[in-house]
């Protein structure tokens, strides 16, 4: 049936939180046999375990900051967003943050800091981080802005508060654009979805800094486009093994090795897959499949969960899964408020 736009918004943020909470179990595993994944997931249906048993990590913690900031400022305000990241980290530093980004978050807490983009620029010898920490929290940008140009611009700036390497912030742009297209129902035509992302990223990666960074890091000239072409190839192969997906797309903590992978998980799970229960809907398949890849499972499942949730909508997400995850209810409320912001007439529109 038809999925309403509000349902898509709610599905996006709740799907992201679920991916983070549920994926945390296997973070760092090499790959995970399907029966272990399914055992973990069937445990969520056990009503005796109590509510919110699975805690969220930095992915959700920072995504909450992004949502709250966009809502209270009715748009992007780098000072406000930076302050929220710093405050969240100081209140709950044990959420599993990347080992480099904590230095940025400590510097962002300083009241003397005038340029909030500066601490990120000092990371990793001055080139900035290419980790997936910008991408993991990018979904709310697609829920706050209608125009693709705004989604691009602000997801990039929002990521640059911690990730100043183009591979880091372009991963965030790609993730936000994927959620943007999914909210519009574009996943009904998977080929069109991937082709649109490729042409968007061709424009994004033409940028001089992106060209320079990919050269310095010994990568293909248009690294995200190259990965998205591999996603297309794997889709066409229709039956790619877990090992092939890991070796061709990656499952790591770098944005380049996880954002295209998350997109693949969503596309691959649009239809029933061997090894996954027949009663599973697409969102359940997507999260299960993301976990089976191992590696950075919380983040890959979080990003795939956002894209898939925007496609299938909130009604496709099992209640028991939602009850098991800390922060799912709040994410649902934030999505509803972002829906109103998205439809607000703003002067620049
Ligand atoms: O990107 P970031 O916020 O980490 C996010 C990840 C997610 O999986 C979360 O769930 C959480 O587990 O962490 O944090 P960063 O510290 O900026 O980057 C993550 C890691 O990527 C770093 O600790 C480095 O190991 C690696 N990395 C780099 N290594 C070498 N050179 C990132 N950028 C570089 C680099 O330029
Ligand atoms: Mg995490
Ligand atoms: Mg992670």
CSV table of N, CA and C in Angstrom, one decimal, residues 5-129:
chain,number,residue,atom,x,y,z
A,5,UNK,N,4.0,10.3,3.9
A,5,UNK,CA,5.2,11.0,4.1
A,5,UNK,C,5.6,11.0,5.6
A,6,UNK,N,4.6,11.3,6.4
A,6,UNK,CA,4.9,11.3,7.9
A,6,UNK,C,5.4,9.9,8.3
A,7,UNK,N,4.8,8.9,7.8
A,7,UNK,CA,5.3,7.5,8.2
A,7,UNK,C,6.7,7.3,7.7
A,8,UNK,N,7.1,7.8,6.6
A,8,UNK,CA,8.5,7.7,6.1
A,8,UNK,C,9.4,8.5,7.0
A,9,UNK,N,9.1,9.7,7.4
A,9,UNK,CA,9.9,10.4,8.3
A,9,UNK,C,10.2,9.7,9.6
A,10,UNK,N,9.1,9.2,10.2
A,10,UNK,CA,9.2,8.4,11.5
A,10,UNK,C,10.0,7.1,11.3
A,11,UNK,N,9.8,6.5,10.1
A,11,UNK,CA,10.5,5.3,9.8
A,11,UNK,C,12.0,5.5,9.7
A,12,UNK,N,12.4,6.7,9.1
A,12,UNK,CA,13.8,7.0,8.9
A,12,UNK,C,14.5,7.1,10.3
A,13,UNK,N,14.0,7.9,11.2
A,13,UNK,CA,14.7,8.1,12.4
A,13,UNK,C,14.7,6.9,13.3
A,14,UNK,N,13.5,6.3,13.4
A,14,UNK,CA,13.4,5.1,14.2
A,14,UNK,C,14.2,4.0,13.7
A,15,UNK,N,14.2,3.8,12.3
A,15,UNK,CA,15.1,2.8,11.7
A,15,UNK,C,16.5,3.0,12.0
A,16,UNK,N,17.0,4.3,12.0
A,16,UNK,CA,18.4,4.6,12.3
A,16,UNK,C,18.7,4.1,13.8
A,17,UNK,N,17.9,4.5,14.7
A,17,UNK,CA,18.2,4.2,16.1
A,17,UNK,C,18.2,2.7,16.3
A,18,UNK,N,17.2,2.0,15.7
A,18,UNK,CA,17.2,0.5,15.8
A,18,UNK,C,18.5,-0.1,15.2
A,19,UNK,N,18.9,0.4,14.1
A,19,UNK,CA,20.2,-0.2,13.5
A,19,UNK,C,21.3,0.0,14.5
A,20,UNK,N,21.4,1.2,15.1
A,20,UNK,CA,22.5,1.5,16.0
A,20,UNK,C,22.4,0.5,17.2
A,21,UNK,N,21.2,0.5,17.9
A,21,UNK,CA,21.1,-0.3,19.1
A,21,UNK,C,21.2,-1.8,18.8
A,22,UNK,N,20.6,-2.3,17.8
A,22,UNK,CA,20.6,-3.7,17.5
A,22,UNK,C,22.0,-4.1,16.9
A,23,UNK,N,22.6,-3.2,16.2
A,23,UNK,CA,23.9,-3.5,15.5
A,23,UNK,C,25.1,-3.5,16.5
A,24,UNK,N,24.9,-2.8,17.6
A,24,UNK,CA,26.0,-2.7,18.6
A,24,UNK,C,26.5,-4.1,19.0
A,25,UNK,N,25.7,-5.1,19.1
A,25,UNK,CA,26.0,-6.4,19.5
A,25,UNK,C,27.2,-7.0,18.7
A,26,UNK,N,27.3,-6.7,17.4
A,26,UNK,CA,28.3,-7.4,16.6
A,26,UNK,C,29.4,-6.5,16.1
A,27,UNK,N,29.5,-5.2,16.7
A,27,UNK,CA,30.5,-4.3,16.2
A,27,UNK,C,31.9,-4.9,16.3
A,28,UNK,N,32.6,-4.9,15.2
A,28,UNK,CA,34.0,-5.4,15.2
A,28,UNK,C,34.1,-6.9,14.9
A,29,UNK,N,33.0,-7.6,14.8
A,29,UNK,CA,33.1,-9.0,14.4
A,29,UNK,C,33.5,-9.1,12.9
A,30,UNK,N,34.2,-10.1,12.5
A,30,UNK,CA,34.7,-10.2,11.1
A,30,UNK,C,33.5,-10.3,10.1
A,31,UNK,N,32.7,-11.4,10.3
A,31,UNK,CA,31.4,-11.4,9.7
A,31,UNK,C,30.6,-12.3,10.6
A,32,UNK,N,29.3,-12.3,10.5
A,32,UNK,CA,28.4,-13.0,11.5
A,32,UNK,C,27.5,-14.0,10.8
A,33,UNK,N,27.6,-15.3,11.2
A,33,UNK,CA,26.6,-16.2,10.6
A,33,UNK,C,25.2,-15.8,10.8
A,34,UNK,N,24.4,-16.0,9.7
A,34,UNK,CA,23.0,-15.6,9.8
A,34,UNK,C,22.2,-16.2,11.1
A,35,UNK,N,22.6,-17.4,11.5
A,35,UNK,CA,21.8,-17.9,12.6
A,35,UNK,C,22.1,-17.2,13.9
A,36,UNK,N,23.4,-16.6,14.0
A,36,UNK,CA,23.6,-15.8,15.2
A,36,UNK,C,22.9,-14.5,15.1
A,37,UNK,N,22.8,-13.9,13.9
A,37,UNK,CA,22.0,-12.7,13.7
A,37,UNK,C,20.6,-12.9,14.1
A,38,UNK,N,20.0,-14.0,13.6
A,38,UNK,CA,18.6,-14.3,13.8
A,38,UNK,C,18.3,-14.6,15.3
A,39,UNK,N,19.2,-15.2,15.9
A,39,UNK,CA,19.1,-15.5,17.3
A,39,UNK,C,19.0,-14.2,18.1
A,40,UNK,N,19.9,-13.3,17.8
A,40,UNK,CA,19.9,-11.9,18.4
A,40,UNK,C,18.6,-11.2,18.2
A,41,UNK,N,18.1,-11.3,16.9
A,41,UNK,CA,16.9,-10.6,16.6
A,41,UNK,C,15.6,-11.2,17.2
A,42,UNK,N,15.6,-12.6,17.3
A,42,UNK,CA,14.4,-13.2,17.9
A,42,UNK,C,14.4,-12.9,19.4
A,43,UNK,N,15.5,-12.7,20.0
A,43,UNK,CA,15.6,-12.3,21.4
A,43,UNK,C,14.8,-11.0,21.7
A,44,UNK,N,14.7,-10.1,20.7
A,44,UNK,CA,14.0,-8.9,20.9
A,44,UNK,C,12.5,-9.1,21.0
A,45,UNK,N,12.0,-10.2,20.6
A,45,UNK,CA,10.6,-10.5,20.7
A,45,UNK,C,10.2,-11.0,22.0
A,46,UNK,N,11.2,-11.3,22.9
A,46,UNK,CA,10.9,-11.8,24.2
A,46,UNK,C,10.4,-10.6,25.1
A,47,UNK,N,9.2,-10.7,25.5
A,47,UNK,CA,8.6,-9.6,26.3
A,47,UNK,C,9.1,-9.5,27.7
A,48,UNK,N,9.8,-10.6,28.2
A,48,UNK,CA,10.2,-10.5,29.6
A,48,UNK,C,11.5,-9.7,29.8
A,49,UNK,N,12.1,-9.3,28.7
A,49,UNK,CA,13.4,-8.6,28.8
A,49,UNK,C,13.3,-7.2,29.3
A,50,UNK,N,12.2,-6.6,29.2
A,50,UNK,CA,12.0,-5.2,29.6
A,50,UNK,C,12.3,-4.2,28.5
A,51,UNK,N,11.9,-3.0,28.8
A,51,UNK,CA,12.0,-1.9,27.7
A,51,UNK,C,13.4,-1.3,27.6
A,52,UNK,N,13.7,-0.9,26.4
A,52,UNK,CA,15.0,-0.2,26.1
A,52,UNK,C,16.2,-0.9,26.6
A,53,UNK,N,16.2,-2.2,26.5
A,53,UNK,CA,17.3,-3.0,27.0
A,53,UNK,C,18.6,-2.8,26.2
A,54,UNK,N,18.5,-2.5,24.9
A,54,UNK,CA,19.6,-2.2,24.0
A,54,UNK,C,19.9,-0.7,24.0
A,55,UNK,N,21.1,-0.4,24.5
A,55,UNK,CA,21.4,1.1,24.5
A,55,UNK,C,22.0,1.6,23.2
A,56,UNK,N,21.7,2.8,22.9
A,56,UNK,CA,22.3,3.4,21.7
A,56,UNK,C,23.7,3.9,21.9
A,57,UNK,N,24.4,4.1,20.8
A,57,UNK,CA,25.8,4.5,20.9
A,57,UNK,C,25.9,6.0,20.4
A,58,UNK,N,27.2,6.4,20.1
A,58,UNK,CA,27.5,7.7,19.6
A,58,UNK,C,26.7,8.1,18.4
A,59,UNK,N,26.4,7.1,17.5
A,59,UNK,CA,25.6,7.3,16.3
A,59,UNK,C,24.3,8.0,16.6
A,60,UNK,N,23.5,7.4,17.5
A,60,UNK,CA,22.2,8.0,17.9
A,60,UNK,C,22.4,9.3,18.8
A,61,UNK,N,23.4,9.2,19.7
A,61,UNK,CA,23.6,10.4,20.5
A,61,UNK,C,23.9,11.6,19.7
A,62,UNK,N,24.7,11.5,18.6
A,62,UNK,CA,25.0,12.7,17.8
A,62,UNK,C,23.8,13.0,16.9
A,63,UNK,N,23.1,12.0,16.4
A,63,UNK,CA,21.9,12.2,15.6
A,63,UNK,C,20.8,13.0,16.3
A,64,UNK,N,20.7,12.7,17.6
A,64,UNK,CA,19.7,13.5,18.5
A,64,UNK,C,20.2,14.9,18.5
A,65,UNK,N,21.5,15.2,18.7
A,65,UNK,CA,22.0,16.5,18.7
A,65,UNK,C,21.6,17.3,17.4
A,66,UNK,N,21.9,16.6,16.3
A,66,UNK,CA,21.6,17.2,15.0
A,66,UNK,C,20.1,17.6,14.9
A,67,UNK,N,19.2,16.6,15.3
A,67,UNK,CA,17.8,16.9,15.2
A,67,UNK,C,17.4,18.0,16.2
A,68,UNK,N,17.8,18.0,17.4
A,68,UNK,CA,17.4,19.0,18.3
A,68,UNK,C,17.9,20.4,17.9
A,69,UNK,N,19.1,20.4,17.3
A,69,UNK,CA,19.7,21.7,16.9
A,69,UNK,C,18.9,22.3,15.7
A,70,UNK,N,18.6,21.4,14.7
A,70,UNK,CA,17.8,21.9,13.5
A,70,UNK,C,16.5,22.3,13.9
A,71,UNK,N,15.9,21.7,14.9
A,71,UNK,CA,14.5,22.1,15.4
A,71,UNK,C,14.5,23.4,16.1
A,72,UNK,N,15.4,23.5,17.1
A,72,UNK,CA,15.4,24.7,17.9
A,72,UNK,C,15.9,25.9,17.1
A,73,UNK,N,16.8,25.8,16.2
A,73,UNK,CA,17.2,26.9,15.4
A,73,UNK,C,16.4,27.0,14.1
A,74,UNK,N,15.4,26.2,13.9
A,74,UNK,CA,14.7,26.1,12.6
A,74,UNK,C,15.6,26.2,11.4
A,75,UNK,N,16.7,25.5,11.4
A,75,UNK,CA,17.6,25.4,10.3
A,75,UNK,C,19.0,25.1,10.9
A,76,UNK,N,20.0,25.3,10.0
A,76,UNK,CA,21.4,24.9,10.5
A,76,UNK,C,22.1,26.1,11.1
A,77,UNK,N,22.6,25.8,12.3
A,77,UNK,CA,23.4,26.8,13.1
A,77,UNK,C,24.6,26.1,13.6
A,78,UNK,N,25.8,26.3,13.0
A,78,UNK,CA,26.9,25.6,13.4
A,78,UNK,C,27.4,25.7,14.9
A,79,UNK,N,27.2,26.9,15.4
A,79,UNK,CA,27.6,27.2,16.8
A,79,UNK,C,26.7,26.3,17.7
A,80,UNK,N,25.4,26.3,17.5
A,80,UNK,CA,24.5,25.6,18.3
A,80,UNK,C,24.7,24.1,18.2
A,81,UNK,N,24.9,23.6,17.0
A,81,UNK,CA,25.1,22.2,16.8
A,81,UNK,C,26.4,21.7,17.4
A,82,UNK,N,27.5,22.5,17.3
A,82,UNK,CA,28.8,22.2,17.9
A,82,UNK,C,28.7,22.1,19.4
A,83,UNK,N,28.0,23.1,20.0
A,83,UNK,CA,27.8,23.1,21.4
A,83,UNK,C,27.0,21.8,21.9
A,84,UNK,N,26.0,21.4,21.1
A,84,UNK,CA,25.3,20.3,21.5
A,84,UNK,C,26.1,19.0,21.5
A,85,UNK,N,27.0,18.9,20.4
A,85,UNK,CA,27.9,17.7,20.4
A,85,UNK,C,28.8,17.7,21.6
A,86,UNK,N,29.4,18.8,21.9
A,86,UNK,CA,30.3,18.9,23.0
A,86,UNK,C,29.6,18.6,24.3
A,87,UNK,N,28.4,19.1,24.5
A,87,UNK,CA,27.7,18.9,25.8
A,87,UNK,C,27.3,17.4,25.9
A,88,UNK,N,26.8,16.8,24.8
A,88,UNK,CA,26.4,15.4,24.9
A,88,UNK,C,27.6,14.6,25.2
A,89,UNK,N,28.7,14.8,24.6
A,89,UNK,CA,29.9,14.0,24.9
A,89,UNK,C,30.3,14.2,26.4
A,90,UNK,N,30.3,15.4,26.9
A,90,UNK,CA,30.7,15.6,28.3
A,90,UNK,C,29.8,14.9,29.3
A,91,UNK,N,28.5,14.8,28.9
A,91,UNK,CA,27.6,14.2,29.8
A,91,UNK,C,27.6,12.7,29.7
A,92,UNK,N,27.9,12.1,28.5
A,92,UNK,CA,27.9,10.7,28.3
A,92,UNK,C,29.1,10.3,27.4
A,93,UNK,N,30.3,10.3,28.0
A,93,UNK,CA,31.5,10.1,27.1
A,93,UNK,C,31.6,8.6,26.8
A,94,UNK,N,30.9,7.7,27.4
A,94,UNK,CA,31.1,6.3,27.2
A,94,UNK,C,30.2,5.7,26.1
A,95,UNK,N,29.8,6.4,25.2
A,95,UNK,CA,28.9,5.9,24.2
A,95,UNK,C,29.6,5.2,23.0
A,96,UNK,N,30.9,5.0,23.1
A,96,UNK,CA,31.6,4.3,22.0
A,96,UNK,C,32.1,5.2,20.9
A,97,UNK,N,32.4,6.5,21.2
A,97,UNK,CA,32.9,7.4,20.1
A,97,UNK,C,34.2,6.9,19.5
A,98,UNK,N,34.5,7.3,18.3
A,98,UNK,CA,35.7,7.0,17.6
A,98,UNK,C,36.9,7.6,18.4
A,99,UNK,N,38.0,7.0,18.3
A,99,UNK,CA,39.1,7.4,19.2
A,99,UNK,C,39.7,8.8,18.8
A,100,UNK,N,39.6,9.2,17.6
A,100,UNK,CA,40.1,10.5,17.2
A,100,UNK,C,39.1,11.7,17.5
A,101,UNK,N,37.8,11.4,17.3
A,101,UNK,CA,36.8,12.5,17.4
A,101,UNK,C,36.7,13.1,18.8
A,102,UNK,N,37.0,12.3,19.8
A,102,UNK,CA,36.9,12.8,21.2
A,102,UNK,C,37.7,14.0,21.4
A,103,UNK,N,38.9,14.1,20.7
A,103,UNK,CA,39.7,15.4,20.9
A,103,UNK,C,38.9,16.6,20.3
A,104,UNK,N,38.2,16.4,19.2
A,104,UNK,CA,37.4,17.5,18.7
A,104,UNK,C,36.3,17.9,19.6
A,105,UNK,N,35.7,16.9,20.2
A,105,UNK,CA,34.5,17.1,21.0
A,105,UNK,C,35.0,17.9,22.3
A,106,UNK,N,36.2,17.5,22.8
A,106,UNK,CA,36.7,18.3,24.0
A,106,UNK,C,37.0,19.7,23.6
A,107,UNK,N,37.6,19.9,22.5
A,107,UNK,CA,37.9,21.3,22.1
A,107,UNK,C,36.6,22.1,21.8
A,108,UNK,N,35.6,21.5,21.3
A,108,UNK,CA,34.4,22.2,21.0
A,108,UNK,C,33.7,22.7,22.3
A,109,UNK,N,34.1,22.1,23.4
A,109,UNK,CA,33.5,22.5,24.7
A,109,UNK,C,34.0,23.8,25.2
A,110,UNK,N,35.1,24.2,24.6
A,110,UNK,CA,35.8,25.5,25.1
A,110,UNK,C,35.0,26.7,24.8
A,111,UNK,N,34.6,27.5,25.8
A,111,UNK,CA,33.8,28.7,25.5
A,111,UNK,C,34.6,29.8,24.7
A,112,UNK,N,36.0,29.7,24.7
A,112,UNK,CA,36.8,30.6,24.0
A,112,UNK,C,36.9,30.4,22.5
A,113,UNK,N,36.5,29.2,22.1
A,113,UNK,CA,36.6,28.8,20.7
A,113,UNK,C,35.7,29.7,19.8
A,114,UNK,N,36.3,30.3,18.8
A,114,UNK,CA,35.5,31.2,17.9
A,114,UNK,C,35.1,30.5,16.6
A,115,UNK,N,36.1,29.7,16.0
A,115,UNK,CA,35.8,29.0,14.8
A,115,UNK,C,35.5,27.5,15.1
A,116,UNK,N,34.2,27.2,15.1
A,116,UNK,CA,33.8,25.8,15.5
A,116,UNK,C,34.3,24.7,14.5
A,117,UNK,N,34.7,25.2,13.3
A,117,UNK,CA,35.2,24.2,12.3
A,117,UNK,C,36.7,23.9,12.5
A,118,UNK,N,37.4,24.7,13.3
A,118,UNK,CA,38.8,24.6,13.4
A,118,UNK,C,39.3,23.3,14.1
A,119,UNK,N,38.7,22.8,15.2
A,119,UNK,CA,39.2,21.6,15.8
A,119,UNK,C,39.2,20.4,14.9
A,120,UNK,N,38.2,20.3,14.1
A,120,UNK,CA,38.1,19.1,13.1
A,120,UNK,C,39.2,19.2,12.1
A,121,UNK,N,39.6,20.4,11.7
A,121,UNK,CA,40.7,20.6,10.7
A,121,UNK,C,42.0,20.2,11.2
A,122,UNK,N,42.2,20.1,12.6
A,122,UNK,CA,43.5,19.8,13.1
A,122,UNK,C,43.7,18.3,13.2
A,123,UNK,N,42.7,17.5,12.9
A,123,UNK,CA,42.7,16.0,13.1
A,123,UNK,C,43.6,15.3,12.0
A,124,UNK,N,44.2,14.3,12.4
A,124,UNK,CA,45.0,13.4,11.5
A,124,UNK,C,46.0,14.2,10.6
A,125,UNK,N,46.9,14.9,11.3
A,125,UNK,CA,47.9,15.7,10.7
A,125,UNK,C,47.4,16.8,9.8
A,126,UNK,N,46.2,17.3,10.0
A,126,UNK,CA,45.7,18.5,9.4
A,126,UNK,C,44.8,18.2,8.2
A,127,UNK,N,44.7,16.9,7.8
A,127,UNK,CA,43.8,16.6,6.7
A,127,UNK,C,42.3,16.4,7.1
A,128,UNK,N,42.2,16.1,8.4
A,128,UNK,CA,40.9,15.8,9.0
A,128,UNK,C,40.5,14.4,8.9
A,129,UNK,N,39.5,14.0,9.6
A,129,UNK,CA,39.1,12.6,9.7
A,129,UNK,C,38.2,12.1,8.5
